[in-house]
Structure formats: C-alpha cells, structure tokens
GROMACS .gro file of N, CA and C in nm:
model
  468
    1MET      N    1  -0.214  -5.783  -4.119
    1MET     CA    2  -0.163  -5.743  -3.990
    1MET      C    3  -0.142  -5.593  -3.984
    2ARG      N    4  -0.092  -5.539  -4.095
    2ARG     CA    5  -0.072  -5.395  -4.097
    2ARG      C    6  -0.205  -5.323  -4.088
    3LYS      N    7  -0.307  -5.376  -4.151
    3LYS     CA    8  -0.437  -5.313  -4.145
    3LYS      C    9  -0.491  -5.312  -4.003
    4SER      N   10  -0.466  -5.415  -3.927
    4SER     CA   11  -0.514  -5.419  -3.789
    4SER      C   12  -0.440  -5.317  -3.703
    5HIS      N   13  -0.307  -5.302  -3.723
    5HIS     CA   14  -0.232  -5.200  -3.649
    5HIS      C   15  -0.281  -5.060  -3.684
    6LEU      N   16  -0.307  -5.038  -3.812
    6LEU     CA   17  -0.355  -4.909  -3.858
    6LEU      C   18  -0.493  -4.880  -3.801
    7SER      N   19  -0.580  -4.979  -3.797
    7SER     CA   20  -0.714  -4.958  -3.744
    7SER      C   21  -0.709  -4.931  -3.593
    8VAL      N   22  -0.617  -4.995  -3.521
    8VAL     CA   23  -0.601  -4.970  -3.377
    8VAL      C   24  -0.550  -4.829  -3.355
    9LEU      N   25  -0.455  -4.786  -3.436
    9LEU     CA   26  -0.399  -4.652  -3.426
    9LEU      C   27  -0.505  -4.546  -3.454
   10VAL      N   28  -0.585  -4.563  -3.558
   10VAL     CA   29  -0.693  -4.470  -3.591
   10VAL      C   30  -0.795  -4.467  -3.479
   11ALA      N   31  -0.830  -4.582  -3.425
   11ALA     CA   32  -0.926  -4.588  -3.315
   11ALA      C   33  -0.873  -4.515  -3.192
   12ALA      N   34  -0.744  -4.529  -3.166
   12ALA     CA   35  -0.682  -4.462  -3.051
   12ALA      C   36  -0.684  -4.310  -3.071
   13LEU      N   37  -0.656  -4.264  -3.190
   13LEU     CA   38  -0.657  -4.120  -3.218
   13LEU      C   39  -0.797  -4.061  -3.205
   14ILE      N   40  -0.895  -4.134  -3.245
   14ILE     CA   41  -1.033  -4.085  -3.237
   14ILE      C   42  -1.081  -4.087  -3.093
   15ALA      N   43  -1.045  -4.189  -3.018
   15ALA     CA   44  -1.093  -4.203  -2.880
   15ALA      C   45  -1.015  -4.118  -2.782
   16ALA      N   46  -0.896  -4.074  -2.814
   16ALA     CA   47  -0.811  -3.999  -2.721
   16ALA      C   48  -0.880  -3.877  -2.663
   17PRO      N   49  -0.944  -3.792  -2.744
   17PRO     CA   50  -1.010  -3.676  -2.684
   17PRO      C   51  -1.122  -3.713  -2.589
   18VAL      N   52  -1.187  -3.826  -2.612
   18VAL     CA   53  -1.297  -3.867  -2.525
   18VAL      C   54  -1.246  -3.905  -2.388
   19PHE      N   55  -1.130  -3.970  -2.380
   19PHE     CA   56  -1.076  -4.017  -2.253
   19PHE      C   57  -0.976  -3.920  -2.191
   20ALA      N   58  -0.946  -3.812  -2.258
   20ALA     CA   59  -0.848  -3.716  -2.206
   20ALA      C   60  -0.901  -3.652  -2.079
   21GLN      N   61  -0.811  -3.618  -1.989
   21GLN     CA   62  -0.848  -3.553  -1.865
   21GLN      C   63  -0.866  -3.404  -1.891
   22SER      N   64  -0.957  -3.346  -1.818
   22SER     CA   65  -0.972  -3.200  -1.828
   22SER      C   66  -0.861  -3.136  -1.746
   23PRO      N   67  -0.819  -3.015  -1.780
   23PRO     CA   68  -0.712  -2.950  -1.706
   23PRO      C   69  -0.756  -2.923  -1.563
   24ALA      N   70  -0.659  -2.928  -1.473
   24ALA     CA   71  -0.687  -2.901  -1.332
   24ALA      C   72  -0.722  -2.754  -1.315
   25PRO      N   73  -0.810  -2.724  -1.222
   25PRO     CA   74  -0.845  -2.583  -1.201
   25PRO      C   75  -0.723  -2.508  -1.148
   26ALA      N   76  -0.714  -2.380  -1.182
   26ALA     CA   77  -0.602  -2.297  -1.136
   26ALA      C   78  -0.612  -2.281  -0.985
   27PRO      N   79  -0.498  -2.277  -0.918
   27PRO     CA   80  -0.501  -2.258  -0.773
   27PRO      C   81  -0.557  -2.120  -0.738
   28ALA      N   82  -0.623  -2.112  -0.626
   28ALA     CA   83  -0.682  -1.985  -0.583
   28ALA      C   84  -0.570  -1.887  -0.552
   29ALA      N   85  -0.577  -1.771  -0.611
   29ALA     CA   86  -0.475  -1.669  -0.589
   29ALA      C   87  -0.513  -1.584  -0.470
   30ALA      N   88  -0.412  -1.525  -0.407
   30ALA     CA   89  -0.438  -1.435  -0.295
   30ALA      C   90  -0.512  -1.313  -0.350
   31PRO      N   91  -0.596  -1.252  -0.269
   31PRO     CA   92  -0.669  -1.135  -0.319
   31PRO      C   93  -0.572  -1.024  -0.357
   32ALA      N   94  -0.600  -0.960  -0.468
   32ALA     CA   95  -0.513  -0.852  -0.513
   32ALA      C   96  -0.526  -0.733  -0.419
   33PRO      N   97  -0.416  -0.660  -0.399
   33PRO     CA   98  -0.425  -0.541  -0.314
   33PRO      C   99  -0.523  -0.440  -0.373
   34ALA      N  100  -0.587  -0.365  -0.285
   34ALA     CA  101  -0.680  -0.263  -0.331
   34ALA      C  102  -0.603  -0.156  -0.405
   35ALA      N  103  -0.658  -0.104  -0.510
   35ALA     CA  104  -0.596   0.004  -0.584
   35ALA      C  105  -0.705   0.100  -0.630
   36VAL      N  106  -0.682   0.229  -0.607
   36VAL     CA  107  -0.779   0.332  -0.640
   36VAL      C  108  -0.706   0.444  -0.712
   37LYS      N  109  -0.770   0.508  -0.810
   37LYS     CA  110  -0.710   0.617  -0.885
   37LYS      C  111  -0.698   0.743  -0.799
   38THR      N  112  -0.590   0.821  -0.823
   38THR     CA  113  -0.570   0.948  -0.756
   38THR      C  114  -0.604   1.062  -0.851
   39PRO      N  115  -0.622   1.183  -0.800
   39PRO     CA  116  -0.646   1.297  -0.889
   39PRO      C  117  -0.530   1.320  -0.987
   40ALA      N  118  -0.409   1.280  -0.949
   40ALA     CA  119  -0.292   1.296  -1.035
   40ALA      C  120  -0.286   1.190  -1.145
   41GLY      N  121  -0.383   1.099  -1.146
   41GLY     CA  122  -0.387   0.996  -1.249
   41GLY      C  123  -0.315   0.868  -1.210
   42GLY      N  124  -0.253   0.863  -1.093
   42GLY     CA  125  -0.187   0.742  -1.045
   42GLY      C  126  -0.284   0.656  -0.967
   43THR      N  127  -0.232   0.562  -0.893
   43THR     CA  128  -0.317   0.477  -0.810
   43THR      C  129  -0.267   0.475  -0.667
   44ILE      N  130  -0.358   0.452  -0.576
   44ILE     CA  131  -0.323   0.430  -0.436
   44ILE      C  132  -0.342   0.282  -0.412
   45LYS      N  133  -0.235   0.216  -0.372
   45LYS     CA  134  -0.240   0.071  -0.352
   45LYS      C  135  -0.216   0.040  -0.205
   46ALA      N  136  -0.305  -0.036  -0.147
   46ALA     CA  137  -0.288  -0.082  -0.009
   46ALA      C  138  -0.239  -0.226  -0.013
   47VAL      N  139  -0.128  -0.253   0.054
   47VAL     CA  140  -0.068  -0.386   0.050
   47VAL      C  141  -0.154  -0.488   0.124
   48GLN      N  142  -0.205  -0.452   0.240
   48GLN     CA  143  -0.288  -0.544   0.318
   48GLN      C  144  -0.436  -0.524   0.282
   49PRO      N  145  -0.512  -0.633   0.265
   49PRO     CA  146  -0.654  -0.622   0.234
   49PRO      C  147  -0.729  -0.545   0.344
   50GLY      N  148  -0.815  -0.453   0.303
   50GLY     CA  149  -0.894  -0.375   0.397
   50GLY      C  150  -0.826  -0.248   0.445
   51LEU      N  151  -0.697  -0.233   0.420
   51LEU     CA  152  -0.622  -0.117   0.469
   51LEU      C  153  -0.665   0.011   0.398
   52PHE      N  154  -0.690   0.002   0.268
   52PHE     CA  155  -0.728   0.124   0.195
   52PHE      C  156  -0.855   0.186   0.251
   53GLU      N  157  -0.954   0.106   0.280
   53GLU     CA  158  -1.081   0.157   0.331
   53GLU      C  159  -1.062   0.233   0.462
   54VAL      N  160  -0.962   0.196   0.539
   54VAL     CA  161  -0.938   0.257   0.669
   54VAL      C  162  -0.854   0.383   0.658
   55VAL      N  163  -0.744   0.379   0.583
   55VAL     CA  164  -0.650   0.492   0.581
   55VAL      C  165  -0.637   0.561   0.445
   56GLY      N  166  -0.690   0.502   0.342
   56GLY     CA  167  -0.674   0.557   0.208
   56GLY      C  168  -0.722   0.699   0.188
   57PRO      N  169  -0.833   0.739   0.248
   57PRO     CA  170  -0.883   0.874   0.224
   57PRO      C  171  -0.784   0.986   0.259
   58ARG      N  172  -0.693   0.964   0.351
   58ARG     CA  173  -0.596   1.069   0.388
   58ARG      C  174  -0.478   1.077   0.292
   59VAL      N  175  -0.460   0.979   0.208
   59VAL     CA  176  -0.342   0.975   0.121
   59VAL      C  177  -0.341   1.091   0.022
   60ASN      N  178  -0.455   1.126  -0.035
   60ASN     CA  179  -0.459   1.238  -0.129
   60ASN      C  180  -0.419   1.369  -0.062
   61ASP      N  181  -0.457   1.387   0.066
   61ASP     CA  182  -0.416   1.507   0.140
   61ASP      C  183  -0.264   1.510   0.158
   62VAL      N  184  -0.209   1.395   0.192
   62VAL     CA  185  -0.064   1.384   0.212
   62VAL      C  186   0.009   1.412   0.080
   63MET      N  187  -0.041   1.355  -0.029
   63MET     CA  188   0.019   1.379  -0.161
   63MET      C  189   0.012   1.527  -0.198
   64GLY      N  190  -0.102   1.589  -0.170
   64GLY     CA  191  -0.121   1.730  -0.203
   64GLY      C  192  -0.025   1.823  -0.131
   65ALA      N  193   0.021   1.780  -0.013
   65ALA     CA  194   0.115   1.861   0.064
   65ALA      C  195   0.259   1.846   0.012
   66GLY      N  196   0.280   1.754  -0.081
   66GLY     CA  197   0.414   1.735  -0.136
   66GLY      C  198   0.500   1.636  -0.057
   67ILE      N  199   0.438   1.564   0.034
   67ILE     CA  200   0.511   1.466   0.115
   67ILE      C  201   0.549   1.347   0.026
   68GLN      N  202   0.671   1.301   0.039
   68GLN     CA  203   0.719   1.189  -0.041
   68GLN      C  204   0.703   1.056   0.031
   69LYS      N  205   0.720   1.057   0.164
   69LYS     CA  206   0.710   0.931   0.239
   69LYS      C  207   0.686   0.961   0.387
   70ILE      N  208   0.599   0.879   0.447
   70ILE     CA  209   0.579   0.881   0.592
   70ILE      C  210   0.611   0.742   0.642
   71THR      N  211   0.700   0.735   0.740
   71THR     CA  212   0.734   0.608   0.803
   71THR      C  213   0.703   0.621   0.952
   72ALA      N  214   0.608   0.543   1.000
   72ALA     CA  215   0.571   0.544   1.141
   72ALA      C  216   0.614   0.412   1.203
   73ALA      N  217   0.696   0.422   1.307
   73ALA     CA  218   0.744   0.303   1.377
   73ALA      C  219   0.699   0.312   1.523
   74THR      N  220   0.718   0.206   1.594
   74THR     CA  221   0.683   0.205   1.737
   74THR      C  222   0.811   0.195   1.820
   75GLY      N  223   0.806   0.252   1.939
   75GLY     CA  224   0.917   0.238   2.034
   75GLY      C  225   1.043   0.313   2.000
   76GLN      N  226   1.034   0.421   1.922
   76GLN     CA  227   1.155   0.498   1.891
   76GLN      C  228   1.147   0.640   1.945
   77GLY      N  229   1.063   0.661   2.044
   77GLY     CA  230   1.055   0.790   2.113
   77GLY      C  231   1.019   0.905   2.021
   78ILE      N  232   1.094   1.017   2.036
   78ILE     CA  233   1.061   1.137   1.960
   78ILE      C  234   1.098   1.127   1.812
   79ARG      N  235   1.157   1.017   1.771
   79ARG     CA  236   1.189   0.995   1.630
   79ARG      C  237   1.112   0.875   1.573
   80SER      N  238   0.996   0.847   1.629
   80SER     CA  239   0.916   0.733   1.583
   80SER      C  240   0.855   0.756   1.445
   81ILE      N  241   0.830   0.883   1.413
   81ILE     CA  242   0.764   0.914   1.286
   81ILE      C  243   0.858   1.002   1.204
   82ARG      N  244   0.882   0.959   1.080
   82ARG     CA  245   0.969   1.034   0.989
   82ARG      C  246   0.887   1.073   0.866
   83VAL      N  247   0.895   1.200   0.831
   83VAL     CA  248   0.825   1.253   0.715
   83VAL      C  249   0.930   1.308   0.619
   84GLN      N  250   0.930   1.259   0.496
   84GLN     CA  251   1.025   1.304   0.395
   84GLN      C  252   0.953   1.390   0.292
   85SER      N  253   1.012   1.505   0.259
   85SER     CA  254   0.955   1.594   0.158
   85SER      C  255   1.069   1.669   0.090
   86PRO      N  256   1.040   1.736  -0.021
   86PRO     CA  257   1.144   1.815  -0.089
   86PRO      C  258   1.197   1.930  -0.002
   87TRP      N  259   1.126   1.965   0.103
   87TRP     CA  260   1.166   2.075   0.190
   87TRP      C  261   1.233   2.026   0.319
   88GLY      N  262   1.274   1.903   0.320
   88GLY     CA  263   1.346   1.848   0.435
   88GLY      C  264   1.267   1.741   0.508
   89ASP      N  265   1.338   1.668   0.590
   89ASP     CA  266   1.277   1.562   0.671
   89ASP      C  267   1.232   1.619   0.805
   90SER      N  268   1.124   1.564   0.856
   90SER     CA  269   1.073   1.600   0.988
   90SER      C  270   1.061   1.473   1.070
   91TYR      N  271   1.086   1.486   1.200
   91TYR     CA  272   1.072   1.374   1.292
   91TYR      C  273   0.985   1.419   1.408
   92PHE      N  274   0.900   1.331   1.455
   92PHE     CA  275   0.824   1.359   1.575
   92PHE      C  276   0.778   1.229   1.638
   93GLY      N  277   0.735   1.239   1.763
   93GLY     CA  278   0.688   1.122   1.837
   93GLY      C  279   0.537   1.105   1.822
   94TRP      N  280   0.488   1.000   1.884
   94TRP     CA  281   0.345   0.971   1.878
   94TRP      C  282   0.268   1.064   1.971
   95PRO      N  283   0.150   1.110   1.927
   95PRO     CA  284   0.064   1.190   2.016
   95PRO      C  285   0.024   1.108   2.138
   96LYS      N  286   0.000   1.176   2.248
   96LYS     CA  287  -0.028   1.112   2.375
   96LYS      C  288  -0.143   1.011   2.371
   97ASN      N  289  -0.253   1.044   2.308
   97ASN     CA  290  -0.373   0.959   2.313
   97ASN      C  291  -0.390   0.869   2.191
   98VAL      N  292  -0.282   0.846   2.114
   98VAL     CA  293  -0.290   0.763   1.994
   98VAL      C  294  -0.203   0.639   2.014
   99LYS      N  295  -0.261   0.522   1.989
   99LYS     CA  296  -0.185   0.398   2.002
   99LYS      C  297  -0.084   0.389   1.887
  100PRO      N  298   0.046   0.373   1.918
  100PRO     CA  299   0.147   0.362   1.811
  100PRO      C  300   0.130   0.232   1.731
  101VAL      N  301   0.122   0.246   1.601
  101VAL     CA  302   0.115   0.131   1.509
  101VAL      C  303   0.209   0.161   1.392
  102ALA      N  304   0.274   0.059   1.342
  102ALA     CA  305   0.370   0.077   1.234
  102ALA      C  306   0.299   0.081   1.098
  103PHE      N  307   0.335   0.180   1.017
  103PHE     CA  308   0.285   0.186   0.879
  103PHE      C  309   0.378   0.273   0.797
  104THR      N  310   0.366   0.258   0.666
  104THR     CA  311   0.443   0.338   0.571
  104THR      C  312   0.351   0.382   0.458
  105ILE      N  313   0.361   0.509   0.422
  105ILE     CA  314   0.292   0.561   0.304
  105ILE      C  315   0.401   0.617   0.213
  106THR      N  316   0.414   0.560   0.095
  106THR     CA  317   0.517   0.601   0.001
  106THR      C  318   0.451   0.659  -0.123
  107MET      N  319   0.482   0.785  -0.154
  107MET     CA  320   0.427   0.849  -0.272
  107MET      C  321   0.516   0.819  -0.393
  108GLY      N  322   0.456   0.824  -0.511
  108GLY     CA  323   0.532   0.805  -0.634
  108GLY      C  324   0.556   0.661  -0.673
  109THR      N  325   0.492   0.568  -0.606
  109THR     CA  326   0.503   0.426  -0.641
  109THR      C  327   0.362   0.369  -0.657
  110PRO      N  328   0.312   0.357  -0.773
  110PRO     CA  329   0.365   0.393  -0.905
  110PRO      C  330   0.359   0.543  -0.927
  111ALA      N  331   0.415   0.592  -1.038
  111ALA     CA  332   0.422   0.735  -1.066
  111ALA      C  333   0.284   0.799  -1.052
  112GLY      N  334   0.279   0.908  -0.976
  112GLY     CA  335   0.151   0.976  -0.954
  112GLY      C  336   0.063   0.908  -0.852
  113GLY      N  337   0.111   0.802  -0.792
  113GLY     CA  338   0.031   0.725  -0.697
  113GLY      C  339   0.098   0.710  -0.563
  114ALA      N  340   0.052   0.614  -0.487
  114ALA     CA  341   0.106   0.589  -0.353
  114ALA      C  342   0.083   0.443  -0.315
  115THR      N  343   0.166   0.397  -0.222
  115THR     CA  344   0.151   0.263  -0.167
  115THR      C  345   0.142   0.275  -0.015
  116ILE      N  346   0.044   0.209   0.043
  116ILE     CA  347   0.024   0.207   0.188
  116ILE      C  348   0.056   0.067   0.236
  117SER      N  349   0.141   0.057   0.339
  117SER     CA  350   0.175  -0.073   0.395
  117SER      C  351   0.169  -0.066   0.547
  118ALA      N  352   0.107  -0.166   0.607
  118ALA     CA  353   0.097  -0.176   0.752
  118ALA      C  354   0.098  -0.324   0.787
  119PRO      N  355   0.216  -0.382   0.808
  119PRO     CA  356   0.226  -0.527   0.829
  119PRO      C  357   0.140  -0.581   0.943
  120GLY      N  358   0.114  -0.502   1.046
  120GLY     CA  359   0.035  -0.551   1.159
  120GLY      C  360  -0.114  -0.526   1.146
  121PHE      N  361  -0.158  -0.475   1.032
  121PHE     CA  362  -0.299  -0.440   1.016
  121PHE      C  363  -0.388  -0.563   1.008
  122LYS      N  364  -0.498  -0.557   1.087
  122LYS     CA  365  -0.603  -0.660   1.084
  122LYS      C  366  -0.735  -0.587   1.103
  123LYS      N  367  -0.843  -0.652   1.069
  123LYS     CA  368  -0.974  -0.589   1.088
  123LYS      C  369  -0.998  -0.553   1.234
  124GLU      N  370  -0.943  -0.635   1.324
  124GLU     CA  371  -0.963  -0.613   1.467
  124GLU      C  372  -0.899  -0.483   1.517
  125ASN      N  373  -0.789  -0.438   1.452
  125ASN     CA  374  -0.721  -0.317   1.499
  125ASN      C  375  -0.734  -0.202   1.399
  126ALA      N  376  -0.834  -0.208   1.313
  126ALA     CA  377  -0.855  -0.104   1.212
  126ALA      C  378  -0.876   0.034   1.275
  127ALA      N  379  -0.945   0.041   1.387
  127ALA     CA  380  -0.969   0.171   1.453
  127ALA      C  381  -0.838   0.233   1.500
  128ASP      N  382  -0.745   0.150   1.549
  128ASP     CA  383  -0.614   0.201   1.591
  128ASP      C  384  -0.539   0.262   1.472
  129TYR      N  385  -0.544   0.193   1.357
  129TYR     CA  386  -0.476   0.243   1.238
  129TYR      C  387  -0.541   0.371   1.186
  130LYS      N  388  -0.674   0.374   1.189
  130LYS     CA  389  -0.744   0.494   1.142
  130LYS      C  390  -0.706   0.615   1.227
  131ALA      N  391  -0.708   0.600   1.358
  131ALA     CA  392  -0.673   0.710   1.448
  131ALA      C  393  -0.526   0.751   1.429
  132ALA      N  394  -0.438   0.653   1.415
  132ALA     CA  395  -0.296   0.682   1.399
  132ALA      C  396  -0.269   0.757   1.269
  133VAL      N  397  -0.325   0.710   1.160
  133VAL     CA  398  -0.300   0.775   1.031
  133VAL      C  399  -0.361   0.916   1.030
  134GLU      N  400  -0.479   0.931   1.088
  134GLU     CA  401  -0.540   1.065   1.095
  134GLU      C  402  -0.447   1.162   1.169
  135ALA      N  403  -0.400   1.122   1.287
  135ALA     CA  404  -0.315   1.209   1.368
  135ALA      C  405  -0.181   1.236   1.300
  136VAL      N  406  -0.118   1.132   1.248
  136VAL     CA  407   0.013   1.147   1.185
  136VAL      C  408   0.002   1.230   1.057
  137ALA      N  409  -0.098   1.205   0.975
  137ALA     CA  410  -0.114   1.280   0.850
  137ALA      C  411  -0.135   1.429   0.879
  138LYS      N  412  -0.218   1.458   0.977
  138LYS     CA  413  -0.244   1.598   1.013
  138LYS      C  414  -0.115   1.668   1.056
  139LYS      N  415  -0.038   1.605   1.143
  139LYS     CA  416   0.088   1.664   1.189
  139LYS      C  417   0.190   1.672   1.075
  140ALA      N  418   0.197   1.568   0.992
  140ALA     CA  419   0.294   1.564   0.881
  140ALA      C  420   0.265   1.676   0.781
  141ILE      N  421   0.138   1.697   0.749
  141ILE     CA  422   0.101   1.803   0.655
  141ILE      C  423   0.135   1.940   0.714
  142SER      N  424   0.102   1.960   0.840
  142SER     CA  425   0.132   2.087   0.907
  142SER      C  426   0.283   2.114   0.909
  143GLN      N  427   0.361   2.015   0.948
  143GLN     CA  428   0.506   2.030   0.956
  143GLN      C  429   0.568   2.053   0.818
  144THR      N  430   0.518   1.982   0.718
  144THR     CA  431   0.570   1.999   0.581
  144THR      C  432   0.537   2.137   0.528
  145ASN      N  433   0.417   2.187   0.555
  145ASN     CA  434   0.381   2.323   0.513
  145ASN      C  435   0.471   2.426   0.581
  146ASP      N  436   0.501   2.407   0.710
  146ASP     CA  437   0.593   2.496   0.781
  146ASP      C  438   0.732   2.492   0.716
  147ASN      N  439   0.780   2.371   0.687
  147ASN     CA  440   0.912   2.357   0.624
  147ASN      C  441   0.915   2.426   0.487
  148LYS      N  442   0.808   2.410   0.412
  148LYS     CA  443   0.800   2.470   0.278
  148LYS      C  444   0.805   2.622   0.288
  149ARG      N  445   0.726   2.679   0.379
  149ARG     CA  446   0.727   2.825   0.397
  149ARG      C  447   0.865   2.873   0.440
  150TRP      N  448   0.928   2.800   0.529
  150TRP     CA  449   1.062   2.836   0.577
  150TRP      C  450   1.165   2.833   0.464
  151MET      N  451   1.163   2.726   0.386
  151MET     CA  452   1.261   2.709   0.278
  151MET      C  453   1.238   2.807   0.163
  152GLU      N  454   1.113   2.846   0.140
  152GLU     CA  455   1.082   2.939   0.032
  152GLU      C  456   1.087   3.084   0.078
  153GLY      N  457   1.118   3.105   0.207
  153GLY     CA  458   1.136   3.241   0.257
  153GLY      C  459   1.009   3.317   0.286
  154SER      N  460   0.898   3.248   0.292
  154SER     CA  461   0.773   3.320   0.320
  154SER      C  462   0.730   3.306   0.465
  155ASP      N  463   0.818   3.251   0.550
  155ASP     CA  464   0.788   3.238   0.693
  155ASP      C  465   0.859   3.351   0.766
  156SER      N  466   0.787   3.422   0.854
  156SER     CA  467   0.852   3.532   0.925
  156SER      C  468   0.914   3.490   1.055
   0.00000   0.00000   0.00000
C-alpha cells in the first residue's frame, strides 16, 4: 500500500509541470510620458502623450532664460500667466489673438530637466497649445530678461 501511495506521489510530481497553468499576461500599462534629454543633461518630460512634440521645443529656450516655472491659467485676467525666476515673479494676461489654455512648465524636475503638464491637452487642440506656449514663452523670456537686467543694475 505504501508503494502505491509513493508511486502516485511520484507520478503527481512528474505530471505537475505538464498540467500547470502558464502565468497570466501582464496588464497593459499606460504609455510612459515622453522624455527627452536637455543640453544641461536633464530630461524634459511631458505628462500628457503627444504634448512634448507640440510644446517641447520651447522648453530649452525657457530654461536658458533662467525661468523656474510658468503657470498659465484661464479666466484670471491680467494675472492669468505667472512666471517665476530668480529675478522675481512676473504676471501678465493672455495676448489678444491667442486662445487661453491651461499649462505648467516646471524647471528642475528632475534636476537639470523640466516637466510639461497640460491637463486639457488633446490632439484636437494641439494647435491651440502650440500657439499659446509660443506666445507665453516669448513674453516670459523677454520679461525675465528685463527683470534680470533690472536686478543686476544693467538696465538704464
């Protein structure tokens, strides 16, 4: 009787791998945010898919001007856009011919890099975001350069 139990046990051990189930496939993960290297050795990360291709090229210009953060909101009048830099904060409203869209560009996250976030971004409104970031970045860089000259005493 013991031999029969032992033979059943051995047969079960040998057959177990044959009848074992294969592991379930891993669930599909959300696409990783786009990330691109900067000249400073950091990365530019866009939170929403497709956002980097639309607004990413201006981020290096913004970083080069020493801007730490740009926050663009809608419906806040002449304080809709806030630009933070070591030379002070600047506020301004949306240009007349640019559709206001909310976005944030934060420098230094990760170190030497930047993060772009635009919760309302979709492929359908990519042109609105491109125009908005172009206009805001241009004004932010100009204003930050003015602030820098003023603070360093080289503005007359």
